[in-house]
Amino acid sequence: MEYIAFFILIGVVLGLCYLADKGLGKLFRGKKQHRSGLKVKPAKRYATIGVVIGVLGAAAMFTVKSQGWVLFGAGALLAVVAAGLLTYYLTFGIYYDADSFLVSRFGRRSITYEYKQIQGQQLYTGMGNVLIELHMDDGKTVTLQSSMVGVYPFMDKAFYNWLRQTGREQQDCPFFDPQNSCWFPPVEV
């Protein structure tokens, strides 16, 4: 009998989480770019690693009685790192359509850019990852990692929409080389 109550409780909690996710998604993600279905999101490994580290941190914090306060401090530190990874995974995203893209970040208001506002790009490489930094006309930058889900389709679409919005032709862009992660003019350092 206890098992049945346990599984019913798990089902209710999962159902409430599902409803909250759908409701909050509609409440906070109501712009046309969100509804297009086209997006760039961090890789799921951020969430997975965050959950694993969070569980390890909680386990370390609950063994305080037998191991001492050093283990509690280490567990608290792991919990903070886990919260950071999960927050990054849940809050960062780029949502786009044919006219513009919306950049969502934690603690900042979402910013909508038109593709013609892209002034150039800068590449950074290291440890098997390519960072693509888009420089915007308002002086801000949008940084993308090659490991993000949907980054290359976004960059291709951004380039072709940038051409359309700026009135340029692909033949006029000698810097365009998607094989080497170059879509926009290089930024002078």
mmCIF file of N, CA and C in Angstrom, residues 12 29 32 35 60 70-71 80 83 162 172:
data_model
loop_
_atom_site.group_PDB
_atom_site.id
_atom_site.type_symbol
_atom_site.label_atom_id
_atom_site.label_comp_id
_atom_site.label_asym_id
_atom_site.label_seq_id
_atom_site.Cartn_x
_atom_site.Cartn_y
_atom_site.Cartn_z
ATOM 1 N N VAL A 12 1.829 12.755 -9.301
ATOM 2 C CA VAL A 12 1.263 14.088 -9.073
ATOM 3 C C VAL A 12 2.351 15.156 -9.188
ATOM 4 N N ARG A 29 7.735 33.139 -22.432
ATOM 5 C CA ARG A 29 8.241 32.963 -23.785
ATOM 6 C C ARG A 29 7.116 33.210 -24.784
ATOM 7 N N LYS A 32 7.177 36.343 -30.805
ATOM 8 C CA LYS A 32 7.056 35.570 -32.047
ATOM 9 C C LYS A 32 8.282 34.706 -32.322
ATOM 10 N N ARG A 35 7.915 31.380 -30.622
ATOM 11 C CA ARG A 35 6.941 30.484 -31.255
ATOM 12 C C ARG A 35 7.425 29.909 -32.581
ATOM 13 N N ALA A 60 27.001 15.096 0.197
ATOM 14 C CA ALA A 60 28.106 15.510 1.066
ATOM 15 C C ALA A 60 27.599 16.343 2.237
ATOM 16 N N VAL A 70 34.094 20.229 7.048
ATOM 17 C CA VAL A 70 34.808 20.381 5.779
ATOM 18 C C VAL A 70 33.985 19.765 4.646
ATOM 19 N N LEU A 71 33.410 18.616 4.909
ATOM 20 C CA LEU A 71 32.581 17.963 3.908
ATOM 21 C C LEU A 71 31.309 18.769 3.642
ATOM 22 N N VAL A 80 26.436 25.125 -5.186
ATOM 23 C CA VAL A 80 26.479 26.435 -5.859
ATOM 24 C C VAL A 80 26.889 26.264 -7.321
ATOM 25 N N ALA A 83 23.960 24.810 -9.188
ATOM 26 C CA ALA A 83 22.930 25.831 -9.430
ATOM 27 C C ALA A 83 23.336 26.740 -10.590
ATOM 28 N N TRP A 162 21.079 38.315 -43.125
ATOM 29 C CA TRP A 162 21.934 39.501 -43.081
ATOM 30 C C TRP A 162 22.154 40.022 -44.505
ATOM 31 N N ASP A 172 29.970 39.188 -52.893
ATOM 32 C CA ASP A 172 30.652 40.350 -52.320
ATOM 33 C C ASP A 172 31.232 40.071 -50.942
#
